[in-house]
Structures are given as structure tokens and as C-alpha cells.
C-alpha positions as a LaTeX table, in Angstrom:
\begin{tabular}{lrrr}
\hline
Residue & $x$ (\AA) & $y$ (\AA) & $z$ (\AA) \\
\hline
Unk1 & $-6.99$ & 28.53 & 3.49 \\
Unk2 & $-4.45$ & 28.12 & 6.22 \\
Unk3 & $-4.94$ & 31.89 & 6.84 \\
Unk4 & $-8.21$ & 32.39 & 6.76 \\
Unk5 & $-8.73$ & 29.80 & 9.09 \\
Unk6 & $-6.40$ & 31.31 & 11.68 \\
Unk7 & $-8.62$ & 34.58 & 11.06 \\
Unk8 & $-11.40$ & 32.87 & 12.39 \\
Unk9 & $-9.97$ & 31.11 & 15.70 \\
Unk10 & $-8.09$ & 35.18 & 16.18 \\
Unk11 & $-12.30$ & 36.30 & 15.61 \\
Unk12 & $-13.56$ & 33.33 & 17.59 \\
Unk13 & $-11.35$ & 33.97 & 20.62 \\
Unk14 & $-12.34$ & 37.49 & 20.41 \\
Unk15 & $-15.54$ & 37.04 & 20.56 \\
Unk16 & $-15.75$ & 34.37 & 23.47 \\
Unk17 & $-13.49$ & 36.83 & 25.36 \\
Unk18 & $-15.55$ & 39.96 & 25.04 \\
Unk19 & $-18.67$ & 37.96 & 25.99 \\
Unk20 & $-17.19$ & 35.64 & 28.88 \\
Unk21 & $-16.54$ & 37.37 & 31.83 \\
Unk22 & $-13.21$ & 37.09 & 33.75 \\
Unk23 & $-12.22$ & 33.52 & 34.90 \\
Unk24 & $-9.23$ & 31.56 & 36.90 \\
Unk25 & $-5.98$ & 31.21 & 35.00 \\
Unk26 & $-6.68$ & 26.64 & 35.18 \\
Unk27 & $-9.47$ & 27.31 & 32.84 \\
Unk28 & $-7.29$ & 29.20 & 30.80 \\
Unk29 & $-4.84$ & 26.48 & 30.04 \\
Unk30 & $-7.31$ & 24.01 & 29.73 \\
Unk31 & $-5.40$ & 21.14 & 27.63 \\
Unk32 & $-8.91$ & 20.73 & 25.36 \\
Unk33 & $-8.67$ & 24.36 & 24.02 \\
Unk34 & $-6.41$ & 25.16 & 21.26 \\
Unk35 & $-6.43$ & 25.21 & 17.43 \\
Unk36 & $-6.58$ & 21.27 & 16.40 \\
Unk37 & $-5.48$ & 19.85 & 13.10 \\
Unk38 & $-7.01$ & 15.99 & 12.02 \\
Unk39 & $-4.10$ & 13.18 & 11.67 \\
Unk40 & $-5.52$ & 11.29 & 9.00 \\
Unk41 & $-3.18$ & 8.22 & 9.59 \\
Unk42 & $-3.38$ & 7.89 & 13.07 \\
Unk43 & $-7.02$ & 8.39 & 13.35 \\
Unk44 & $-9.54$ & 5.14 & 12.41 \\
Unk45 & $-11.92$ & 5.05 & 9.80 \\
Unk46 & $-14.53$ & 2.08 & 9.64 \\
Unk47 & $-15.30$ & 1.85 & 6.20 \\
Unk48 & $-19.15$ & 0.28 & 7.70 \\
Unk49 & $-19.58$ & 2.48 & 10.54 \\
Unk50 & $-23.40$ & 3.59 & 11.94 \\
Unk51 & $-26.08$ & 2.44 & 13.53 \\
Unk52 & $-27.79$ & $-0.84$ & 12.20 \\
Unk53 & $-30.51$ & $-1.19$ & 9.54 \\
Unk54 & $-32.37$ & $-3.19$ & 11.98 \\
Unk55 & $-34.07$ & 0.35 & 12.54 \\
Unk56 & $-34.94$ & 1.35 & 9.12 \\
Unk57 & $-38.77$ & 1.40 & 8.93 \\
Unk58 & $-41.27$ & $-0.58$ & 7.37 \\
Unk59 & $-43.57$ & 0.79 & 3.98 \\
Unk60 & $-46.37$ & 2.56 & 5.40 \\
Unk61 & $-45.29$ & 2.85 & 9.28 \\
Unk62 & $-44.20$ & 6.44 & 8.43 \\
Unk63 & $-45.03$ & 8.00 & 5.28 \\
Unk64 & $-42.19$ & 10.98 & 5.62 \\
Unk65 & $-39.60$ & 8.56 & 6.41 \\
Unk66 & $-39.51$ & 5.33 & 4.50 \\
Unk67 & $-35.97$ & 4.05 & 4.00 \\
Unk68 & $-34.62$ & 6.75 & 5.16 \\
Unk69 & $-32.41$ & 5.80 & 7.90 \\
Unk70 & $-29.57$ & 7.75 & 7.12 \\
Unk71 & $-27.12$ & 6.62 & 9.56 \\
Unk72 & $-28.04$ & 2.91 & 8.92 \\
Unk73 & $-25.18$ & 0.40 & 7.33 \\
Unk74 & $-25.79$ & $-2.60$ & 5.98 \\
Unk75 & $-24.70$ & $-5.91$ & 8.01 \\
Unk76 & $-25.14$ & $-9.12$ & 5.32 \\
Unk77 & $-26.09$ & $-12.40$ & 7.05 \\
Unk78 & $-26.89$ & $-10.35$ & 10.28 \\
Unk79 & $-30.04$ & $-10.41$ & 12.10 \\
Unk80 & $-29.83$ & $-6.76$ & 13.25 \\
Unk81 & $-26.88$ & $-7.53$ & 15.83 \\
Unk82 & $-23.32$ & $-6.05$ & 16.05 \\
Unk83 & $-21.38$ & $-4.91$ & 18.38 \\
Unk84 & $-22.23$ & $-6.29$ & 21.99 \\
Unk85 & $-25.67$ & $-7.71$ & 20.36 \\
Unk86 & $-24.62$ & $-11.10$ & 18.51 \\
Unk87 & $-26.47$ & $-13.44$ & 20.73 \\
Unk88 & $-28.89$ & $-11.08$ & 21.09 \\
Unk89 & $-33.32$ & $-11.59$ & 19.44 \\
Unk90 & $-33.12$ & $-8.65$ & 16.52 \\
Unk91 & $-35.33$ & $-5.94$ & 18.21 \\
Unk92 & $-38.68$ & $-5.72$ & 15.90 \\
Unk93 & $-38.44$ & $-2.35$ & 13.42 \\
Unk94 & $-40.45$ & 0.71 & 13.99 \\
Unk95 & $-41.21$ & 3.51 & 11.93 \\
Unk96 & $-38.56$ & 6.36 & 11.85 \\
Unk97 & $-39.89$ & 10.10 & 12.17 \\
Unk98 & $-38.39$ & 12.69 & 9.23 \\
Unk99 & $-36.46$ & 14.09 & 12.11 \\
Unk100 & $-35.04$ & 11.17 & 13.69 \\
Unk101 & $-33.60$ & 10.33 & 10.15 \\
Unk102 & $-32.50$ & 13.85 & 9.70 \\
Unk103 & $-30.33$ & 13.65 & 12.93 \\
Unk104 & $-29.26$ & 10.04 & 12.15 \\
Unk105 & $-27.88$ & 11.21 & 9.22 \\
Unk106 & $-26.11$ & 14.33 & 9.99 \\
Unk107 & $-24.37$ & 12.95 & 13.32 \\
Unk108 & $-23.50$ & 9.51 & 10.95 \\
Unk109 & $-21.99$ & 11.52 & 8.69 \\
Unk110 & $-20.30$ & 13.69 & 10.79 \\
Unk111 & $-18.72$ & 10.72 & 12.27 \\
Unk112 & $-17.66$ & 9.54 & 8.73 \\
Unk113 & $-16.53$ & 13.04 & 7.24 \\
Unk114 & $-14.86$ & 14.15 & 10.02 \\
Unk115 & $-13.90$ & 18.08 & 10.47 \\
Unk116 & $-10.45$ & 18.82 & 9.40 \\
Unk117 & $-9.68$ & 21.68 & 11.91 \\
Unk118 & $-10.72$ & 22.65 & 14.75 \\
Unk119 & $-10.76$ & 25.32 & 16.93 \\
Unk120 & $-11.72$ & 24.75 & 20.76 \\
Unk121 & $-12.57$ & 27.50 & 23.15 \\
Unk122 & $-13.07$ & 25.95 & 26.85 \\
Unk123 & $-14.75$ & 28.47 & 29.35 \\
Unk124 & $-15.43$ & 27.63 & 33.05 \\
Unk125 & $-19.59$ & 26.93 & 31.59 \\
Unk126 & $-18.96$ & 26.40 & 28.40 \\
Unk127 & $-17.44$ & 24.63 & 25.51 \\
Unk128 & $-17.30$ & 26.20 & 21.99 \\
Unk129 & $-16.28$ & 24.15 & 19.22 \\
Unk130 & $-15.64$ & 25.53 & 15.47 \\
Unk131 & $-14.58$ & 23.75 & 12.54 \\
Unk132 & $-12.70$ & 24.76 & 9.35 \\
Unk133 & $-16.00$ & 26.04 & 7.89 \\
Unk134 & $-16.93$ & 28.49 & 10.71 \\
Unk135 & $-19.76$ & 26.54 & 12.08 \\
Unk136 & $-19.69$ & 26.34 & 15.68 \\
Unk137 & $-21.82$ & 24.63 & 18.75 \\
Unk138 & $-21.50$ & 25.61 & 22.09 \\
Unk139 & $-21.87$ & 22.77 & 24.64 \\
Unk140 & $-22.74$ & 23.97 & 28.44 \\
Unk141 & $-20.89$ & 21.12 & 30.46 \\
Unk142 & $-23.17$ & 20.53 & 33.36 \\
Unk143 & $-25.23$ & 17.33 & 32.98 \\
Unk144 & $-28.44$ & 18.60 & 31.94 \\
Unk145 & $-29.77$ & 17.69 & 28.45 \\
Unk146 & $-29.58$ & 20.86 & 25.93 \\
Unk147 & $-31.21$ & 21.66 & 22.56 \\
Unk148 & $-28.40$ & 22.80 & 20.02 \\
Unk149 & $-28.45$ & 22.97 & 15.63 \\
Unk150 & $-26.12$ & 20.90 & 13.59 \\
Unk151 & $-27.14$ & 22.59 & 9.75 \\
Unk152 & $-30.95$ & 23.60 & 11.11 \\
Unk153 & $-31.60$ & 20.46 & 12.85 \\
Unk154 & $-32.10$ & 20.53 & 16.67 \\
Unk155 & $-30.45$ & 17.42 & 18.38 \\
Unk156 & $-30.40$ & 16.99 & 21.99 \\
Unk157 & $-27.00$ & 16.54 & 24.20 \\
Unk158 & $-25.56$ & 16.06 & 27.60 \\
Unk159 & $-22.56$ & 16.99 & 28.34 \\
Unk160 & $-20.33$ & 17.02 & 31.36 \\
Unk161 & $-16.39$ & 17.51 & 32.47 \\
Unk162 & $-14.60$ & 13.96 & 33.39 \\
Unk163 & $-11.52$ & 15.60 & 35.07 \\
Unk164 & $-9.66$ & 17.28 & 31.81 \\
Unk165 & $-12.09$ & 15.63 & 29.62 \\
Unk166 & $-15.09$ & 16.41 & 28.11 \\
Unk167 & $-18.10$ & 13.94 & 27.42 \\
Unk168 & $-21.02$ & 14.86 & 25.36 \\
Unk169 & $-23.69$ & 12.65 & 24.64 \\
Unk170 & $-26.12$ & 13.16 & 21.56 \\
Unk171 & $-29.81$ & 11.50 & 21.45 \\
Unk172 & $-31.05$ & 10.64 & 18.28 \\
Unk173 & $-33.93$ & 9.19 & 19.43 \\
Unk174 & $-35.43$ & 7.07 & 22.88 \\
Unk175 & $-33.39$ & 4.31 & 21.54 \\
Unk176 & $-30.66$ & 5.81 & 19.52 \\
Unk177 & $-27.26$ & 7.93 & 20.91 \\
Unk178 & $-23.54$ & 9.03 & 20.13 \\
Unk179 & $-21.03$ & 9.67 & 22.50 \\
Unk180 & $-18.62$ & 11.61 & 21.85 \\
Unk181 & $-15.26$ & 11.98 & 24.35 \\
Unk182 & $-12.84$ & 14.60 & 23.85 \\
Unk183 & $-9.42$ & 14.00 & 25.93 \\
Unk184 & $-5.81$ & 15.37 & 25.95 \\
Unk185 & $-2.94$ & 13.59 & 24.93 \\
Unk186 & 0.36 & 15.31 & 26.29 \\
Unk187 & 3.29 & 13.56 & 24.93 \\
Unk188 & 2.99 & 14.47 & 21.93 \\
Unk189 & 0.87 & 16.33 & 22.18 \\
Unk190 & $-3.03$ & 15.85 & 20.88 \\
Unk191 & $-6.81$ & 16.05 & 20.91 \\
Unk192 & $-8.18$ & 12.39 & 20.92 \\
Unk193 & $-12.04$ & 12.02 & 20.11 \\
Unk194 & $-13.75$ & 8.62 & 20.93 \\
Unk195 & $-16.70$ & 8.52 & 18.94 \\
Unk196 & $-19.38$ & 5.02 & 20.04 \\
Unk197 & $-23.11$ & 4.39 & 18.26 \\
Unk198 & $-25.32$ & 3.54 & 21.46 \\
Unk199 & $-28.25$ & 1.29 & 20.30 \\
Unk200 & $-31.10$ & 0.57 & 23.19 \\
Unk201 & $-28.53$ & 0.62 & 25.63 \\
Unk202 & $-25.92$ & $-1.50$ & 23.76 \\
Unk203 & $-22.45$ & $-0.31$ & 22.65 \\
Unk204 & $-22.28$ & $-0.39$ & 19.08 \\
Unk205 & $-19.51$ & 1.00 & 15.99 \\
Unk206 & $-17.16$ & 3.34 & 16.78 \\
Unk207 & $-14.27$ & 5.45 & 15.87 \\
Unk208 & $-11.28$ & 7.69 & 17.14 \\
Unk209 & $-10.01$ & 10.55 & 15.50 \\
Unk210 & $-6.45$ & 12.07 & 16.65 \\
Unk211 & $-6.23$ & 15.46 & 16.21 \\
Unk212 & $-2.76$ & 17.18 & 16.26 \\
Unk213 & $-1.66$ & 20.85 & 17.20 \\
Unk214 & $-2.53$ & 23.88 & 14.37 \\
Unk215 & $-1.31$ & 27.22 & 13.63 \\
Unk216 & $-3.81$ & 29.60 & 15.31 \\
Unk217 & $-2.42$ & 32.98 & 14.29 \\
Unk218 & 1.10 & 33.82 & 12.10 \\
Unk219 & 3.28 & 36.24 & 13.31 \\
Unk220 & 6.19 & 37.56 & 11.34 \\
Unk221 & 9.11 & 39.18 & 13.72 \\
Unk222 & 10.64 & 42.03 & 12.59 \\
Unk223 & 14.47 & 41.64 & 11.76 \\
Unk224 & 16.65 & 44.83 & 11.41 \\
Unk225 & 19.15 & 45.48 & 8.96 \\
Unk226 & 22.21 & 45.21 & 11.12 \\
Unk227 & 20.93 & 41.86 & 12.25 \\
Unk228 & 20.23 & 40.34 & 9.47 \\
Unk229 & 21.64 & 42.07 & 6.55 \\
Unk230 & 20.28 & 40.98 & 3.02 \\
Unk231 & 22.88 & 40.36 & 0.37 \\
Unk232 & 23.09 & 42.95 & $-1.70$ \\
Unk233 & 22.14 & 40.87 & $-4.88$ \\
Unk234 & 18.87 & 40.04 & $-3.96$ \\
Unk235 & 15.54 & 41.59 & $-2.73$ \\
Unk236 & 12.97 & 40.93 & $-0.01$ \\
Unk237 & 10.20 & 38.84 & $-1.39$ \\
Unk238 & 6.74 & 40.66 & $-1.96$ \\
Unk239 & 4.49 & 40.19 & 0.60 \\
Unk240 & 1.82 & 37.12 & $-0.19$ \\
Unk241 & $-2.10$ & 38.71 & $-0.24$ \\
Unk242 & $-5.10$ & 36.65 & 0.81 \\
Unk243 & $-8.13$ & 36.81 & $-1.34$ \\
Unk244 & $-10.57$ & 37.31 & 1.71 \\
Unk245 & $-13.62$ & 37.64 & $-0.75$ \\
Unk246 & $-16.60$ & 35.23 & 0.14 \\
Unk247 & $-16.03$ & 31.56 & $-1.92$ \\
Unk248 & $-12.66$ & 32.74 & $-3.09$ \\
Unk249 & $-11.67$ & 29.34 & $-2.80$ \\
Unk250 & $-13.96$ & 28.38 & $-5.64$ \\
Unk251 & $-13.27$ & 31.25 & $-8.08$ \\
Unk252 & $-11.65$ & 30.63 & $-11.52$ \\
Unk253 & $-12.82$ & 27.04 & $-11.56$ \\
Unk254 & $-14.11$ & 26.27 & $-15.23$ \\
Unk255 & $-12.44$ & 23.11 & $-15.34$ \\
Unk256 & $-13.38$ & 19.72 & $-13.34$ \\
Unk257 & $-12.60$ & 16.02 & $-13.05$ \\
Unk258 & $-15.65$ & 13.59 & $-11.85$ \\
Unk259 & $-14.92$ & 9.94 & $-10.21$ \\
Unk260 & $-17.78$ & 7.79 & $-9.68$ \\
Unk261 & $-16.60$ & 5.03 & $-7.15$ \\
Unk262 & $-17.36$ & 1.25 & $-8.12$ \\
Unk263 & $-20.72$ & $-0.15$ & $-6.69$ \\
Unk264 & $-21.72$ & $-3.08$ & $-5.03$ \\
Unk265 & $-23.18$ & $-6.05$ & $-6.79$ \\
Unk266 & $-26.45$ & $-4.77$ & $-4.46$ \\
Unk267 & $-26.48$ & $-1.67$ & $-5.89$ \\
Unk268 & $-26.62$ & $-3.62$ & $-9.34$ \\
Unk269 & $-29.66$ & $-5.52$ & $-7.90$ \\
Unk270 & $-31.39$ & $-2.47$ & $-6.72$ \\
Unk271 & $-31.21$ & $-0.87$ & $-10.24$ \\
Unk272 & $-27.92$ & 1.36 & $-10.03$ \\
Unk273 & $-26.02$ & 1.53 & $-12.57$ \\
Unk274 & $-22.42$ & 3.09 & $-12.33$ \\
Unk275 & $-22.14$ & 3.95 & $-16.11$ \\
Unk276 & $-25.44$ & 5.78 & $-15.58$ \\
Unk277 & $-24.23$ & 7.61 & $-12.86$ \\
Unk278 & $-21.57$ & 9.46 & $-14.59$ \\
Unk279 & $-23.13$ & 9.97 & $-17.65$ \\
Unk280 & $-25.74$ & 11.94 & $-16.04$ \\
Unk281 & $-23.34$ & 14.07 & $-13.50$ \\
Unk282 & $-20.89$ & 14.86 & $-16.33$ \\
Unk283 & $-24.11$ & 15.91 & $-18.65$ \\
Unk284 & $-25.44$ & 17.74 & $-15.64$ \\
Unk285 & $-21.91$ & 19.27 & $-15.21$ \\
Unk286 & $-20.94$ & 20.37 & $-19.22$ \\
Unk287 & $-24.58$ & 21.77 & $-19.05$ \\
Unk288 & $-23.39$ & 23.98 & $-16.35$ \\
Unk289 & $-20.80$ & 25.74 & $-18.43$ \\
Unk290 & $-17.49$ & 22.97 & $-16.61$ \\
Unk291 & $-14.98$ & 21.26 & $-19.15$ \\
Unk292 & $-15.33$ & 17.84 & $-17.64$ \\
Unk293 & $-12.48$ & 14.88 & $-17.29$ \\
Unk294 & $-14.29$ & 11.73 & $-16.55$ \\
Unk295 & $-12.80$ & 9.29 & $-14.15$ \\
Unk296 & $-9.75$ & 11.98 & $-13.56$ \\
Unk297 & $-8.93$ & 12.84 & $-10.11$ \\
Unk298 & $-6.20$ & 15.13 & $-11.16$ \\
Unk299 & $-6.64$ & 18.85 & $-10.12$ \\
Unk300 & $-10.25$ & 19.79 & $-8.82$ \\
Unk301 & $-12.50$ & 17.32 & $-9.15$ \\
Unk302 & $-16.18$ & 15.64 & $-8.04$ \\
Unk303 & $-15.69$ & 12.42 & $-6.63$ \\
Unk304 & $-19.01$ & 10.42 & $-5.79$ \\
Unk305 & $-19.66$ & 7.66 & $-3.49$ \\
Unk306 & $-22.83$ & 5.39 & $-2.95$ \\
Unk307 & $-23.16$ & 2.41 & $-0.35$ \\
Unk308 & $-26.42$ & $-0.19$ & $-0.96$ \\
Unk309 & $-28.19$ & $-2.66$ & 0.84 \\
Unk310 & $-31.06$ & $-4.02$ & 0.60 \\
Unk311 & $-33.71$ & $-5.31$ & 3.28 \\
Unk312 & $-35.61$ & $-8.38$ & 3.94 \\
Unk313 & $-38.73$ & $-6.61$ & 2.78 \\
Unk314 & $-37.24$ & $-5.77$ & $-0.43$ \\
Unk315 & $-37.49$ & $-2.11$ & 0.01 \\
Unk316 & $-33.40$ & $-1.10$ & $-1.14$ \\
Unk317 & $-31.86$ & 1.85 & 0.76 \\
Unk318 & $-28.50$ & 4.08 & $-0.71$ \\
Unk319 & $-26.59$ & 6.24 & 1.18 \\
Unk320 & $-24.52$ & 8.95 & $-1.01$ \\
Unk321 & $-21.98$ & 11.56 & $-1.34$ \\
Unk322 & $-20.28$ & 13.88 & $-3.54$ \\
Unk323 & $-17.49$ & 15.58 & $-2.54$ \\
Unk324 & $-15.65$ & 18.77 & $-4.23$ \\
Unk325 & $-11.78$ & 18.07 & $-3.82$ \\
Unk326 & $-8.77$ & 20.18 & $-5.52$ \\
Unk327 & $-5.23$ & 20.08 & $-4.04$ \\
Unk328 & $-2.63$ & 22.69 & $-3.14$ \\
Unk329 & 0.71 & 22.91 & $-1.14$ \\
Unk330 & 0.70 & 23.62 & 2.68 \\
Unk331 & 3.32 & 24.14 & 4.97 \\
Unk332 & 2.15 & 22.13 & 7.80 \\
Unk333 & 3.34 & 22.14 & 11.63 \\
Unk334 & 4.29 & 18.61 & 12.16 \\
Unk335 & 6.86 & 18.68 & 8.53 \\
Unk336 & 9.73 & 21.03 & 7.54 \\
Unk337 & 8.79 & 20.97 & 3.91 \\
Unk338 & 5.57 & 21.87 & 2.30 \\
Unk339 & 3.50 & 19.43 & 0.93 \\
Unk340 & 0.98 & 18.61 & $-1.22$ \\
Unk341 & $-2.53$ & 17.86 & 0.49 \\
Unk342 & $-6.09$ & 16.96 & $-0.55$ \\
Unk343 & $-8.74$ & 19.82 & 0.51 \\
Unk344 & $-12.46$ & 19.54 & 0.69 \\
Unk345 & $-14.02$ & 22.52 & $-0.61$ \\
Unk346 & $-17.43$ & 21.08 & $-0.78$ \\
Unk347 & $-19.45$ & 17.98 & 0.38 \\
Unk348 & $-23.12$ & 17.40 & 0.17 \\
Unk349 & $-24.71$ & 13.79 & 0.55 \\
Unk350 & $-28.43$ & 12.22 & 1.72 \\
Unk351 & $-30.59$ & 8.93 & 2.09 \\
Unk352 & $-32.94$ & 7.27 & $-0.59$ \\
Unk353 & $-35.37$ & 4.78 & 0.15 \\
Unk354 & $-37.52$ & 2.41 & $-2.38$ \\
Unk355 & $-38.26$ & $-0.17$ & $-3.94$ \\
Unk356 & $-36.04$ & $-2.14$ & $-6.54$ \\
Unk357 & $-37.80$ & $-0.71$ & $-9.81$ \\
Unk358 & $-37.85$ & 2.90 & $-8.29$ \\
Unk359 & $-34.09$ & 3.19 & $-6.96$ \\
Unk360 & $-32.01$ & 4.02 & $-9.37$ \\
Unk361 & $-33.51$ & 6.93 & $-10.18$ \\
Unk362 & $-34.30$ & 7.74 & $-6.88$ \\
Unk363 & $-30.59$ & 7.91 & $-6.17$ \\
Unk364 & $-29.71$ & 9.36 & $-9.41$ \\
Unk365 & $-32.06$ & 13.11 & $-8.57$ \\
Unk366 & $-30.54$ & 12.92 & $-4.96$ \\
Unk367 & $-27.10$ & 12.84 & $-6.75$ \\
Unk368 & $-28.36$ & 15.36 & $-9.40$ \\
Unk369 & $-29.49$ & 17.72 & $-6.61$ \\
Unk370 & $-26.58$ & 17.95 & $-4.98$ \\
Unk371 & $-24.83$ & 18.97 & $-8.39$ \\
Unk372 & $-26.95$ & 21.52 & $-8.94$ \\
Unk373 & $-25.91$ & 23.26 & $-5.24$ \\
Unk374 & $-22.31$ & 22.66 & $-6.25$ \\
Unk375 & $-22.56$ & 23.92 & $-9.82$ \\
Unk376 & $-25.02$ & 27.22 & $-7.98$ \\
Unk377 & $-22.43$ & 27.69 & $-5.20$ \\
Unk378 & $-19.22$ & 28.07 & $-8.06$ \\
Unk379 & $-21.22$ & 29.94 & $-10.36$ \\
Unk380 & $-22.49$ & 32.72 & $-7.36$ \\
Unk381 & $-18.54$ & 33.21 & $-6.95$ \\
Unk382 & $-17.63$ & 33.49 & $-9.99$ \\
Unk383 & $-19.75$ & 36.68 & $-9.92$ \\
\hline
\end{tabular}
């Protein structure tokens, strides 16, 4: 995977170079721009971060988008404050368009499934930023608000340049932003990204996520005989090959694990069972042709993750995930070993809405549908 990503910065830097004309050698060396790796351990991870549920809208304001504040998180006891707001009256809920819950949730959970690599390009008008799975944005650095898509959706942004840094601002809504910061670290050596939830002008969660350097491109130098001669006993080792096909990552699989994480005792209350859960994913999964391990995280397996609360107006809301995780052995730039490391080969999550006696089932076709596209995507590989 290692490889294939370094294909893509070599074909990303290409590109930007055959379509960018020309520029000064500072903008070259810009200390943004490089091939970025996440540092899991120095980087922070709120295990409650979002915006607050104080927005989630009432039954019948907005037929499209009841409970479905996807970037919501649950604050017990709380009267819609956090943050800067704690002394402040809890602003009165409004109803939520489809798309303002559509960007909630992608930028929340962005923000909460971070990219693993990255690749930065940094032009004198423009920034382009990839991630491991070749999807890019390109953000044009000069104040004025821009329309770009994050999977389909348009979202608005602003970005500008604060010296070597880079500052982009997302709108969710009128009331509703994320600010991202990107800024260089020298020694070591690092991308640092400040992440803050901006609620009606009030600083709200946030997050930082230290990036270190990655291998953009391998080179192999040649070594001649008389240099370095090989004993005559043994014999050069045969070259490595790449399986470059599309979803060769996924091919072979016939085997997987499936870990439901615990629930809360509000799930419980809103009709979600754990038990339940699994039974129907590991049904859903056997169906599908898989020999499944239940509650084994050994190998490749589905994990799946669902976070409950429930509002004053009884409606409950569920925010969930399934992930596709395996592991393998990487050499990586910051150890002289290789290790073993976790990889992501698939994640997929959404937002239900409803009331106590509807929920659980609710949550259990969201889950269900989001097994199917795993279970689709292996099986087209497999091909």
C-alpha cells in the first residue's frame, strides 16, 4: 500500500506540474508541501468531539432531516453549552436542511477518522491536498469563499495564507463552521493541523493531528559488483511485484472477524441491543459467502461502533460506523525495523433519527446498508 501510495503523490505532482505554470523557487520549498504520514500518539483524539445537539431539529420542522444531525454529540446534564458557552441561555433549535446534515456529518467525521497520509502540493494560487485514497480538494488561498465536493457534497470554504500557514475555514451552515489550520513544525520536523467546531460565533471542540514526514517515491541505487561484491553463497533477492489491479487490497478475503463495540446504557433505552447487532451483521455477512469469527479482531476484520443520546423531546439520535481493518508489516520512516500496523481498507458510517420504539431498527438497516457496500465492494474484486 506503501507503494501505491507513493505512485499517486509521483502522478499527483505530475499532474499539478504540467498544469501550473512556472513559479519562484520560495513556493517551491514551501514547508506545507510534502508527503505527510499521521502520528497517531502524538495527535489528540476527543472521544466526544462535534458540534452540540442543541442543533438537532425538532419532529416536523424539517421532514428530510429529523434527527439527523450528524455531527451532533451528546452533552448529559448540559443545556446546549460547551466550550466558551457555559454561562451562556441554550440558543432555541431549528430545523436542519438534508444538506446541512450531510455536511455536518462528513466534515464531523472527517475530523474523527482522520486521513492517514497525505500528500500536499502548495502552488503560488493554490493548495492541493490528497489523501491515502486518492481523493483530493484544491483550496485557492485568497480570502474569498469557494464551492468545493467532499464525497458529492458541495461545502463552502475560505481560505487564506497566515505567513507559512494555511487557514481554511468550512461553513456548514449561517451558524455552523470548522477551521481548519495547517502549520509547519521544523524541529522535527511535521505538519500540525488545528482542527476547532465554530458554533454562532463561539469556539467550540477541537482537535490537533501531527502529521510526520512519508516516503513519496523509492529509489533503489544501483551498486556494482566491484563495490559491493555478493558472497558467492548466496543470491540477490527477487525483485518484490505490486499487484496494481483496482481493490487488490481486498482480493482473496473469504475470511472475516466482526467486533461490535459495547453500548451505552442510552442506547439500551432507545431500543439497541448489542447482541442484536451482531447477530444480524454476522447473518448478513455468512449470507454473503465470509467465514465469520465473532468478537475476533485477529486478521481482517469488521469492527462497528455506535454512540446514543437521547433528547429532551424524546426523539433518540445514533451516530455509527463500521470500519474494514486487516493488518500487515510496514517499514516505516521514523523506525529501523518493520512493524506491524493496523490499516483501514474500508469505512462507511451515517446518522439515524427516531423515536424510542422505531430506533433500533432504524440503526440496525443503516448498519445493514453499509454491509452490503462492503460485502459488494470485496465481492466486485474478487472478480
Amino acid at each position: 500500500m506503501g507503494r501505491l501510495f507513493a505512485l499517486v503523490s509521483f502522478m499527483t505532482a505530475v499532474a499539478v506540474g504540467a498544469l501550473v505554470p512556472a513559479r519562484p523557487r520560495a513556493q517551491e520549498t514551501s514547508p506545507l508541501a510534502g508527503v505527510w504520514t499521521l502520528n497517531r500518539s502524538l495527535s489528540e483524539f476527543p472521544s466526544d468531539i462535534g458540534f452540540n445537539m442543541s442543533w438537532a431539529p425538532t419532529p416536523g420542522g424539517d421532514g428530510r432531516s429529523a434527527g439527523s444531525n450528524a455531527g451532533g454529540r451528546g452533552r448529559r446534564g448540559s443545556a446546549g453549552g460547551g466550550g466558551n458557552r457555559g454561562a451562556a441561555a441554550p440558543l432555541p433549535a431549528r430545523p436542519e436542511s438534508y444538506d446541512d446534515a450531510q455536511r455536518a456529518q462528513l466534515l464531523t467525521a472527517e475530523v474523527r477518522n482522520p486521513p492517514v497520509r497525505l500528500i500536499v502540493v502548495n502552488t503560488p494560487t493554490a493548495v492541493i491536498i490528497t489523501n491515502e485514497l486518492g481523493q483530493s480538494r484544491t483550496l485557492h488561498p485568497d480570502g474569498k469563499e469557494e464551492s468545493i465536493e467532499i464525497q458529492g457534497t458541495p461545502i463552502r470554504v475560505t481560505s487564506k495564507r497566515d505567513g507559512d500557514r494555511l487557514v481554511a475555514l468550512y461553513r456548514v451552515d449561517q451558524d455552523r463552521q470548522m477551521s481548519y489550520t495547517y502549520s509547519y513544525s521544523a524541529s522535527p520536523s511535521r505538519l500540525v493541523i488545528d482542527v476547532q467546531f465554530l458554533e454562532h460565533g463561539a469556539a467550540g471542540d477541537k482537535a490537533r493531528r501531527v502529521y510526520e514526514p512519508g516516503v513519496g517515491a523509492e529509489t533503489v541505487p544501483s551498486v556494482s559488483a566491484a563495490a559491493a561484491p555478493a558472497p558467492a553463497t548466496s543470491r540477490p533477492p527477487a525483485p518484490e511485484t505490486l499487484d496494481k489491479r483496482p481493490g487488490a487490497d481486498l482480493r482473496g478475503l473469504k475470511s472475516l472477524g466482526i467486533v461490535v463495540e459495547d453500548l451505552s446504557a442510552q442506547a439500551a433505552v432507545c431500543g439497541l441491543s448489542r447482541d442484536a447487532i451482531e447477530s444480524k451483521l454476522s447473518k448478513q455477512l455468512t449470507d454473503g459467502g465470509f467465514v465469520v469469527r465473532k468478537n475476533s479482531d485477529e486478521d481482517t476484520y469488521v469492527y462497528v461502533n455506535v454512540i446514543t443520546t437521547s433528547l429532551s423531546n424524546s426523539l433518540c439520535v445514533s451516530r455509527y460506523d463500521a470500519f474494514l481493518y486487516t493488518s500487515a508489516t510496514a517499514k516505516l520512516s521514523y523506525h529501523d525495523q518493520p512493524v506491524l500496523v493496523q490499516v483501514s481498507l474500508m469505512h462507511r458510517g451515517g446518522i439515524s433519527g427516531s423515536a424510542p420504539t422505531d430506533h433500533g431498527p432504524a440503526v440496525a438497516r443503516g448498519l445493514e446498508n453499509v454491509i452490503d457496500l462492503f460485502v459488494t465492494q470485496i465481492h466486485d474484486a474478487n472478480k
